[in-house]
CSV table of C-alpha atoms and ligand atoms in Angstrom, one decimal:
chain,number,residue,atom,x,y,z
A,1,MET,CA,139.0,199.2,-103.4
A,2,LYS,CA,142.5,198.2,-101.5
A,3,SER,CA,141.0,200.0,-98.2
A,4,ILE,CA,138.2,197.8,-98.7
A,5,THR,CA,139.8,194.3,-98.7
A,6,LYS,CA,142.3,195.9,-96.0
A,7,SER,CA,139.6,196.8,-93.6
A,8,ILE,CA,137.6,193.6,-94.2
A,9,TYR,CA,140.7,192.0,-93.3
A,10,THR,CA,140.7,193.6,-90.4
A,11,LEU,CA,137.6,193.3,-89.3
A,12,LEU,CA,137.8,189.4,-90.2
A,13,LEU,CA,141.0,189.4,-87.9
A,14,ALA,CA,139.1,191.2,-85.2
A,15,ALA,CA,136.3,188.6,-85.3
A,16,TRP,CA,138.8,185.8,-85.2
A,17,VAL,CA,140.4,187.5,-82.7
A,18,LEU,CA,137.6,187.6,-80.3
A,19,SER,CA,136.4,184.3,-81.3
A,20,ILE,CA,139.4,182.9,-79.2
A,21,GLY,CA,139.2,185.2,-76.4
A,22,HIS,CA,135.4,184.0,-76.0
A,23,SER,CA,136.4,180.7,-76.6
A,24,THR,CA,138.9,180.8,-74.0
A,25,SER,CA,136.4,182.3,-71.4
A,26,PHE,CA,133.6,180.1,-72.5
A,27,ALA,CA,136.2,176.6,-71.4
A,28,GLN,CA,137.0,178.4,-68.3
A,29,GLU,CA,133.2,178.8,-67.2
A,30,GLN,CA,131.9,175.8,-68.6
A,31,TYR,CA,134.6,174.0,-66.5
A,32,LYS,CA,134.0,176.0,-63.1
A,33,GLU,CA,130.3,174.8,-63.3
A,34,ASN,CA,130.0,171.6,-64.2
A,35,LYS,CA,133.5,170.0,-62.3
A,36,LYS,CA,132.8,172.1,-59.6
A,37,VAL,CA,136.3,172.6,-58.8
A,38,THR,CA,137.1,173.8,-55.2
A,39,ALA,CA,140.2,173.3,-54.2
A,40,VAL,CA,140.1,173.3,-51.0
A,41,GLU,CA,137.8,170.9,-49.1
A,42,GLU,CA,137.1,169.7,-45.5
A,43,TYR,CA,135.8,166.3,-44.3
A,44,LYS,CA,134.1,165.7,-40.9
A,45,GLY,CA,134.5,162.7,-39.6
A,46,ASN,CA,132.1,163.0,-37.2
A,47,GLY,CA,134.2,160.2,-35.1
A,48,ASN,CA,131.8,157.7,-36.8
A,49,PHE,CA,134.8,155.0,-37.2
A,50,TYR,CA,134.7,151.9,-38.4
A,51,PRO,CA,136.7,148.8,-36.6
A,52,VAL,CA,140.1,147.6,-38.6
A,53,ALA,CA,140.7,143.6,-37.9
A,54,GLN,CA,144.2,142.7,-37.7
A,55,TYR,CA,145.1,139.2,-39.9
A,56,ASP,CA,148.0,137.1,-39.3
A,57,GLN,CA,150.6,137.1,-42.0
A,58,VAL,CA,150.2,134.3,-44.4
A,59,LYS,CA,153.9,132.7,-44.8
A,60,PRO,CA,156.2,133.8,-48.0
A,61,GLY,CA,157.6,132.1,-50.5
A,62,LYS,CA,154.1,129.6,-51.8
A,63,LYS,CA,152.2,129.8,-54.4
A,64,PRO,CA,148.7,130.6,-54.7
A,65,LYS,CA,145.5,129.0,-55.2
A,66,ASN,CA,143.7,132.7,-55.9
A,67,VAL,CA,144.1,136.1,-56.4
A,68,ILE,CA,141.7,138.7,-56.0
A,69,LEU,CA,143.0,142.0,-57.5
A,70,PHE,CA,141.1,145.6,-55.8
A,71,ILE,CA,141.6,148.6,-58.1
A,72,GLY,CA,140.5,151.9,-56.9
A,73,ASP,CA,140.6,153.9,-60.2
A,74,GLY,CA,142.4,157.2,-59.5
A,75,MET,CA,142.9,156.6,-55.7
A,76,GLY,CA,146.9,157.7,-54.8
A,77,LEU,CA,148.6,157.7,-51.7
A,78,ALA,CA,147.0,161.1,-50.5
A,79,HIS,CA,143.3,159.5,-51.0
A,80,ILE,CA,144.6,156.5,-49.0
A,81,TYR,CA,145.9,158.9,-46.1
A,82,ALA,CA,142.9,160.9,-46.3
A,83,SER,CA,140.8,158.1,-45.8
A,84,MET,CA,142.9,156.3,-42.6
A,85,THR,CA,142.5,159.7,-40.9
A,86,ALA,CA,139.0,159.8,-41.8
A,87,ASN,CA,138.7,156.5,-40.1
A,88,GLY,CA,140.3,157.7,-36.7
A,89,GLY,CA,143.8,156.3,-38.5
A,90,SER,CA,143.7,152.9,-39.2
A,91,LEU,CA,142.1,150.8,-42.4
A,92,PHE,CA,142.1,147.3,-43.4
A,93,LEU,CA,145.1,148.2,-45.9
A,94,GLN,CA,147.5,148.6,-43.3
A,95,ASN,CA,147.2,144.6,-42.9
A,96,PHE,CA,149.4,144.9,-46.1
A,97,THR,CA,152.8,145.1,-45.2
A,98,HIS,CA,154.8,144.4,-48.5
A,99,VAL,CA,154.1,147.7,-50.9
A,100,GLY,CA,155.7,149.0,-54.1
A,101,PHE,CA,155.2,151.3,-56.8
A,102,SER,CA,153.5,151.1,-59.9
A,103,LYS,CA,154.8,153.2,-63.3
A,104,THR,CA,151.6,154.3,-64.9
A,105,TYR,CA,152.5,155.9,-67.8
A,106,SER,CA,151.0,154.3,-71.3
A,107,ALA,CA,152.2,153.7,-74.4
A,108,SER,CA,150.6,157.0,-75.7
A,109,ASP,CA,151.1,159.5,-72.8
A,110,TYR,CA,153.3,160.2,-69.4
A,111,VAL,CA,149.4,160.4,-68.0
A,112,THR,CA,147.0,157.3,-68.5
A,113,ASP,CA,143.9,157.0,-69.4
A,114,SER,CA,141.5,154.1,-67.2
A,115,GLY,CA,141.8,152.4,-70.3
A,116,ALA,CA,145.5,151.8,-70.7
A,117,GLY,CA,145.6,151.5,-66.8
A,118,GLY,CA,143.1,149.0,-67.4
A,119,THR,CA,144.7,147.3,-70.2
A,120,ALA,CA,148.4,147.0,-68.1
A,121,LEU,CA,146.9,145.7,-64.9
A,122,ALA,CA,144.7,143.3,-66.7
A,123,CYS,CA,146.9,142.0,-69.9
A,124,GLY,CA,150.6,143.3,-69.1
A,125,VAL,CA,150.6,145.5,-71.8
A,126,LYS,CA,151.6,149.4,-71.9
A,127,THR,CA,148.8,151.1,-75.0
A,128,TYR,CA,147.7,153.7,-75.7
A,129,ASN,CA,144.8,155.7,-74.1
A,130,GLY,CA,141.3,154.6,-74.7
A,131,ALA,CA,142.0,151.5,-75.7
A,132,ILE,CA,140.0,148.1,-73.8
A,133,GLY,CA,142.6,145.0,-74.0
A,134,VAL,CA,144.1,145.5,-76.7
A,135,ASP,CA,148.1,146.3,-77.4
A,136,ALA,CA,149.6,149.4,-79.2
A,137,ASN,CA,149.0,148.4,-82.7
A,138,LYS,CA,145.3,147.3,-81.7
A,139,GLN,CA,145.9,143.7,-81.6
A,140,PRO,CA,143.9,141.7,-78.7
A,141,VAL,CA,146.0,140.6,-76.1
A,142,PRO,CA,144.5,137.8,-73.5
A,143,SER,CA,144.2,139.1,-69.5
A,144,ILE,CA,144.5,137.0,-66.6
A,145,ARG,CA,140.9,136.7,-66.5
A,146,GLU,CA,141.0,135.2,-69.6
A,147,LEU,CA,144.0,133.0,-69.0
A,148,ALA,CA,142.9,131.8,-65.8
A,149,GLU,CA,139.3,131.3,-67.7
A,150,LYS,CA,141.1,129.4,-70.0
A,151,LYS,CA,143.1,126.8,-67.1
A,152,GLY,CA,139.5,126.3,-65.9
A,153,LEU,CA,139.6,128.5,-62.9
A,154,LYS,CA,136.6,130.1,-62.2
A,155,THR,CA,136.6,134.2,-62.7
A,156,GLY,CA,134.8,137.1,-61.9
A,157,LEU,CA,134.5,140.9,-61.7
A,158,VAL,CA,132.7,143.4,-59.6
A,159,SER,CA,133.0,147.1,-60.1
A,160,THR,CA,130.5,150.7,-58.9
A,161,SER,CA,130.7,151.9,-62.0
A,162,ALA,CA,129.1,150.0,-65.3
A,163,ILE,CA,130.9,146.8,-64.9
A,164,ASN,CA,131.0,147.7,-69.6
A,165,HIS,CA,133.1,150.4,-68.5
A,166,ALA,CA,137.1,150.9,-68.8
A,167,THR,CA,138.1,149.4,-66.0
A,168,PRO,CA,136.2,145.9,-65.5
A,169,ALA,CA,136.4,146.0,-69.4
A,170,SER,CA,140.3,145.8,-69.5
A,171,PHE,CA,139.7,141.9,-68.6
A,172,LEU,CA,137.0,141.0,-70.4
A,173,SER,CA,137.3,143.1,-74.1
A,174,HIS,CA,139.5,143.8,-76.8
A,175,GLN,CA,138.2,146.7,-77.9
A,176,ALA,CA,140.0,149.9,-79.6
A,177,SER,CA,138.4,152.3,-78.4
A,178,ARG,CA,136.6,152.0,-74.5
A,179,SER,CA,133.4,153.8,-75.9
A,180,ASN,CA,132.1,150.9,-77.7
A,181,TYR,CA,130.3,150.4,-74.5
A,182,ASP,CA,127.2,148.2,-76.3
A,183,GLU,CA,130.5,146.1,-78.0
A,184,ILE,CA,132.1,145.6,-74.6
A,185,ALA,CA,128.9,144.6,-73.1
A,186,ALA,CA,128.1,141.7,-75.7
A,187,ASP,CA,131.6,140.3,-75.7
A,188,PHE,CA,130.1,139.3,-71.3
A,189,LEU,CA,128.4,136.6,-73.9
A,190,ASN,CA,131.7,135.8,-75.6
A,191,THR,CA,132.8,134.6,-72.1
A,192,GLN,CA,132.5,131.6,-69.2
A,193,ILE,CA,132.7,134.5,-66.4
A,194,ASP,CA,131.3,132.6,-63.5
A,195,VAL,CA,130.2,135.9,-62.0
A,196,PHE,CA,130.3,139.7,-62.4
A,197,ILE,CA,128.3,142.5,-60.2
A,198,GLY,CA,128.0,146.3,-61.3
A,199,GLY,CA,125.9,148.9,-63.4
A,200,GLY,CA,125.5,149.2,-66.5
A,201,VAL,CA,121.6,148.0,-67.2
A,202,ARG,CA,120.8,149.9,-70.4
A,203,PHE,CA,124.1,148.6,-72.7
A,204,PHE,CA,122.1,145.1,-71.9
A,205,GLU,CA,119.2,146.0,-72.7
A,206,LYS,CA,118.7,149.2,-74.0
A,207,ARG,CA,120.9,148.9,-77.2
A,208,LYS,CA,121.5,150.1,-80.5
A,209,ASP,CA,120.9,146.7,-82.3
A,210,GLY,CA,117.9,145.5,-80.2
A,211,ARG,CA,119.6,142.3,-78.8
A,212,ASN,CA,118.4,141.8,-74.7
A,213,LEU,CA,121.7,140.7,-73.6
A,214,SER,CA,120.7,140.0,-70.3
A,215,LYS,CA,117.6,137.0,-71.8
A,216,GLU,CA,120.4,135.7,-74.0
A,217,LEU,CA,122.8,135.3,-70.2
A,218,ARG,CA,119.3,134.3,-68.3
A,219,ASP,CA,118.9,131.5,-71.6
A,220,LYS,CA,123.1,130.3,-71.1
A,221,GLY,CA,122.4,129.5,-67.4
A,222,TYR,CA,123.3,133.1,-65.8
A,223,GLN,CA,120.9,134.6,-62.7
A,224,VAL,CA,120.8,137.7,-64.1
A,225,LEU,CA,120.0,140.1,-60.7
A,226,TYR,CA,118.8,144.0,-60.5
A,227,LYS,CA,118.9,143.8,-56.6
A,228,MET,CA,121.7,143.3,-54.0
A,229,ASP,CA,119.1,141.7,-51.5
A,230,ASP,CA,119.0,139.1,-53.9
A,231,ILE,CA,122.4,139.3,-55.3
A,232,SER,CA,123.5,138.5,-51.7
A,233,LYS,CA,121.6,135.1,-51.6
A,234,VAL,CA,123.4,133.7,-54.4
A,235,THR,CA,125.0,130.7,-53.1
A,236,SER,CA,125.4,128.4,-56.5
A,237,GLY,CA,125.8,128.6,-60.3
A,238,LYS,CA,126.5,131.6,-62.6
A,239,LEU,CA,125.6,135.2,-61.5
A,240,ALA,CA,125.4,138.5,-63.1
A,241,GLY,CA,124.5,141.1,-61.0
A,242,LEU,CA,123.1,144.5,-62.6
A,243,THR,CA,122.9,147.1,-59.7
A,244,ALA,CA,121.7,150.4,-61.9
A,245,ASP,CA,120.8,152.2,-65.6
A,246,GLU,CA,124.6,153.2,-65.7
A,247,HIS,CA,127.2,154.2,-62.9
A,248,ASN,CA,126.2,153.2,-59.4
A,249,PRO,CA,125.1,156.0,-56.8
A,250,PRO,CA,128.1,157.6,-54.9
A,251,MET,CA,128.1,156.7,-51.3
A,252,PRO,CA,126.3,157.1,-49.2
A,253,GLU,CA,123.5,156.7,-51.8
A,254,ARG,CA,124.8,153.3,-53.2
A,255,GLY,CA,124.1,151.9,-50.2
A,256,GLU,CA,126.1,148.6,-49.3
A,257,MET,CA,126.8,147.2,-52.6
A,258,LEU,CA,130.7,146.6,-52.7
A,259,VAL,CA,130.7,144.9,-50.2
A,260,PRO,CA,128.3,142.4,-50.4
A,261,ALA,CA,129.3,142.2,-54.3
A,262,THR,CA,132.8,141.2,-52.9
A,263,GLN,CA,131.3,139.2,-50.6
A,264,THR,CA,129.2,137.0,-53.2
A,265,ALA,CA,131.6,136.8,-55.3
A,266,ILE,CA,134.3,135.2,-53.0
A,267,ASN,CA,131.5,132.5,-51.8
A,268,LEU,CA,130.8,131.5,-55.7
A,269,LEU,CA,134.3,131.8,-56.9
A,270,SER,CA,135.6,129.6,-54.2
A,271,GLN,CA,133.9,126.6,-54.6
A,272,SER,CA,136.6,126.2,-57.3
A,273,LYS,CA,139.0,123.4,-56.8
A,274,LYS,CA,141.2,124.7,-59.1
A,275,GLY,CA,141.2,128.1,-58.1
A,276,PHE,CA,139.8,131.6,-59.0
A,277,PHE,CA,140.6,135.1,-60.6
A,278,LEU,CA,138.3,138.2,-59.2
A,279,MET,CA,138.9,142.0,-59.7
A,280,VAL,CA,137.5,144.1,-57.3
A,281,GLU,CA,136.6,148.1,-58.3
A,282,GLY,CA,136.3,151.5,-56.7
A,283,SER,CA,135.3,152.6,-59.8
A,284,GLU,CA,134.1,155.9,-58.4
A,285,ILE,CA,137.4,157.1,-56.1
A,286,ASP,CA,138.0,158.7,-59.8
A,287,PHE,CA,134.6,160.4,-60.5
A,288,LEU,CA,134.8,162.1,-57.0
A,289,ALA,CA,138.2,163.2,-57.6
A,290,HIS,CA,137.8,164.5,-61.2
A,291,ASN,CA,135.0,166.6,-59.2
A,292,ASN,CA,137.9,167.9,-56.4
A,293,HIS,CA,135.2,166.5,-54.0
A,294,ALA,CA,137.5,164.9,-51.2
A,295,PRO,CA,134.7,164.1,-48.9
A,296,GLY,CA,133.4,162.0,-52.0
A,297,LEU,CA,136.4,160.8,-52.5
A,298,ILE,CA,137.0,159.5,-48.7
A,299,ARG,CA,133.7,157.7,-49.1
A,300,GLU,CA,134.5,155.8,-51.8
A,301,THR,CA,137.8,155.0,-50.6
A,302,LEU,CA,136.7,153.9,-47.8
A,303,ASP,CA,133.8,151.6,-49.0
A,304,MET,CA,136.8,149.9,-51.0
A,305,ASP,CA,138.5,149.5,-48.2
A,306,ARG,CA,136.1,147.8,-45.7
A,307,ALA,CA,135.7,145.2,-49.4
A,308,ILE,CA,139.0,144.9,-48.8
A,309,GLY,CA,138.2,143.8,-45.3
A,310,ALA,CA,135.7,141.8,-46.3
A,311,ALA,CA,138.2,140.0,-49.0
A,312,LEU,CA,141.3,140.0,-46.3
A,313,ALA,CA,138.2,137.8,-43.9
A,314,PHE,CA,138.4,135.0,-46.6
A,315,ALA,CA,142.5,135.1,-47.6
A,316,ALA,CA,143.8,134.7,-44.0
A,317,LYS,CA,141.4,131.8,-42.9
A,318,ASN,CA,141.8,130.1,-46.6
A,319,LYS,CA,146.0,130.7,-46.9
A,320,GLU,CA,145.9,130.3,-50.1
A,321,THR,CA,145.0,133.5,-51.7
A,322,LEU,CA,147.2,136.3,-52.7
A,323,ILE,CA,145.0,140.3,-52.9
A,324,VAL,CA,146.8,142.5,-54.1
A,325,VAL,CA,145.9,145.9,-54.2
A,326,THR,CA,146.4,149.0,-56.6
A,327,ALA,CA,144.8,152.1,-59.0
A,328,ASP,CA,145.2,152.6,-62.5
A,329,HIS,CA,146.7,156.4,-62.0
A,330,GLU,CA,146.5,159.1,-59.7
A,331,THR,CA,143.4,161.8,-59.6
A,332,GLY,CA,142.9,165.2,-58.7
A,333,GLY,CA,146.5,165.7,-57.8
A,334,LEU,CA,145.4,165.2,-54.0
A,335,THR,CA,147.3,166.4,-51.0
A,336,LEU,CA,146.6,166.4,-47.4
A,337,VAL,CA,147.5,170.2,-45.8
A,338,GLU,CA,145.5,170.0,-42.7
A,339,GLY,CA,143.8,166.7,-40.5
A,340,ASN,CA,142.6,165.2,-37.2
A,341,ASN,CA,142.8,161.2,-36.4
A,342,LYS,CA,141.1,162.1,-33.1
A,343,ALA,CA,138.2,163.6,-34.6
A,344,GLY,CA,138.8,161.7,-38.4
A,345,ASP,CA,139.1,165.5,-40.3
A,346,VAL,CA,140.8,166.1,-43.2
A,347,THR,CA,141.2,168.6,-45.3
A,348,GLY,CA,142.5,167.9,-49.0
A,349,LYS,CA,143.8,170.0,-51.9
A,350,PHE,CA,143.5,169.8,-55.3
A,351,SER,CA,146.2,170.7,-58.5
A,352,SER,CA,143.9,169.1,-61.3
A,353,PRO,CA,140.5,167.8,-61.8
A,354,GLU,CA,142.4,165.4,-64.6
A,355,HIS,CA,144.8,162.0,-64.1
A,356,THR,CA,147.9,162.9,-62.8
A,357,GLY,CA,151.6,160.9,-64.1
A,358,ILE,CA,153.0,160.3,-60.2
A,359,CYS,CA,153.2,156.8,-59.8
A,360,VAL,CA,150.6,155.4,-57.2
A,361,PRO,CA,151.0,152.4,-54.3
A,362,VAL,CA,151.1,148.5,-54.9
A,363,PHE,CA,149.9,146.6,-51.6
A,364,ALA,CA,149.8,142.6,-51.2
A,365,PHE,CA,149.2,140.4,-49.0
A,366,GLY,CA,149.3,137.0,-48.9
A,367,PRO,CA,151.3,134.1,-50.8
A,368,GLY,CA,153.9,135.4,-53.2
A,369,ALA,CA,153.2,139.3,-51.8
A,370,GLU,CA,157.3,138.9,-51.6
A,371,GLN,CA,157.4,140.0,-55.2
A,372,PHE,CA,155.5,143.5,-55.1
A,373,GLY,CA,157.8,145.3,-53.6
A,374,GLY,CA,160.2,148.3,-54.8
A,375,PHE,CA,159.3,150.3,-58.1
A,376,MET,CA,157.3,148.6,-60.8
A,377,GLU,CA,155.7,149.0,-64.0
A,378,ASN,CA,152.0,148.8,-64.1
A,379,THR,CA,152.4,146.4,-66.9
A,380,GLU,CA,154.5,143.8,-64.4
A,381,VAL,CA,151.8,144.1,-61.5
A,382,ALA,CA,149.8,141.5,-63.8
A,383,ASN,CA,152.7,139.4,-64.9
A,384,LYS,CA,154.1,139.1,-61.5
A,385,MET,CA,149.6,137.8,-60.9
A,386,MET,CA,149.8,135.7,-64.3
A,387,LYS,CA,153.0,133.6,-63.1
A,388,LEU,CA,151.9,133.4,-59.5
A,389,LEU,CA,148.5,132.2,-60.6
A,390,GLY,CA,150.0,129.5,-63.1
A,391,VAL,CA,148.1,130.8,-65.8
A,392,LYS,CA,151.0,132.3,-68.0
B,1,LIG,MG1,137.2,152.8,-63.6
B,2,LIG,ZN1,139.4,159.8,-64.8
């Protein structure tokens, strides 16, 4: 009897060891198949560079009437410099002479996610990973967009991902979890937001609760449009642009979306007498960086840089607009091991398929830009913008 019990234990132990061994190798296989990790990857520029205009700096010391915040999701310094090399050595970002560093850790983790990262940049509080517009105790905290809306400024959100994804959601919604996608989409109806353009049709029209948010938005006076050509033609009124069922495809399949969306939003918002707040997200830099896809993340970063160029063209003329460009965190642990500015070739090497904890750059242009130098908490980026805009 004793020996039978002993052999059953031995069998169980062997099965347990085998199952661990099996699950580990299975996880690694999955990771290789799904993430398509290639440690080293080259981008070929082929000399296809876009021209980069130089703008006069706006004199410091004045307060901005408008704030435009660009968030490159997952965009670290290597992503920026790889893209600069890919564009023959220059970017619109070079117009930004005030530069600092943002510490991206969250209340729960050294390495943040886009929920906590977006909430820090939107609401000025550190929170737990996965949170949207709530603090570490799950209490709602107003975002700069909501504070601006309350003060009578016009507000807008633009993203290449679904518009209810973590980053834009942080500027509009208050949810314990970033995956409450239907609830976040419904929150668009609870605001007076003037313009939003991004993906996510299915969260507005194919919902568990049967509501058709697009119809509700139309009843509220919004123009709800699905094609960039139609969206670009809007010159007045409230606008909801939903350009994809979920996320827009990455570049180059996406085509011209982020640049005309940014221009359209600025055209509409700048009609405000009291000023405006606009957040524009290059969402998919992060997606491609998770896949360790160097050419993909470079194309995404270049797309956002051209959108920054469109904002600069407005701000340089307007002279009352502060532009801040930063990231919620770095993705991929990217470094650059080879490059050629003349050809636009660059080779990236990744150390992770996930987000990393390294600080990210903050760039500022326009009145108040001088306040964004040195090391700062990611929450300070939001708090500085709120103070400068006079909404807090
Ligand atoms: Mg994002
Ligand atoms: Zn990510």
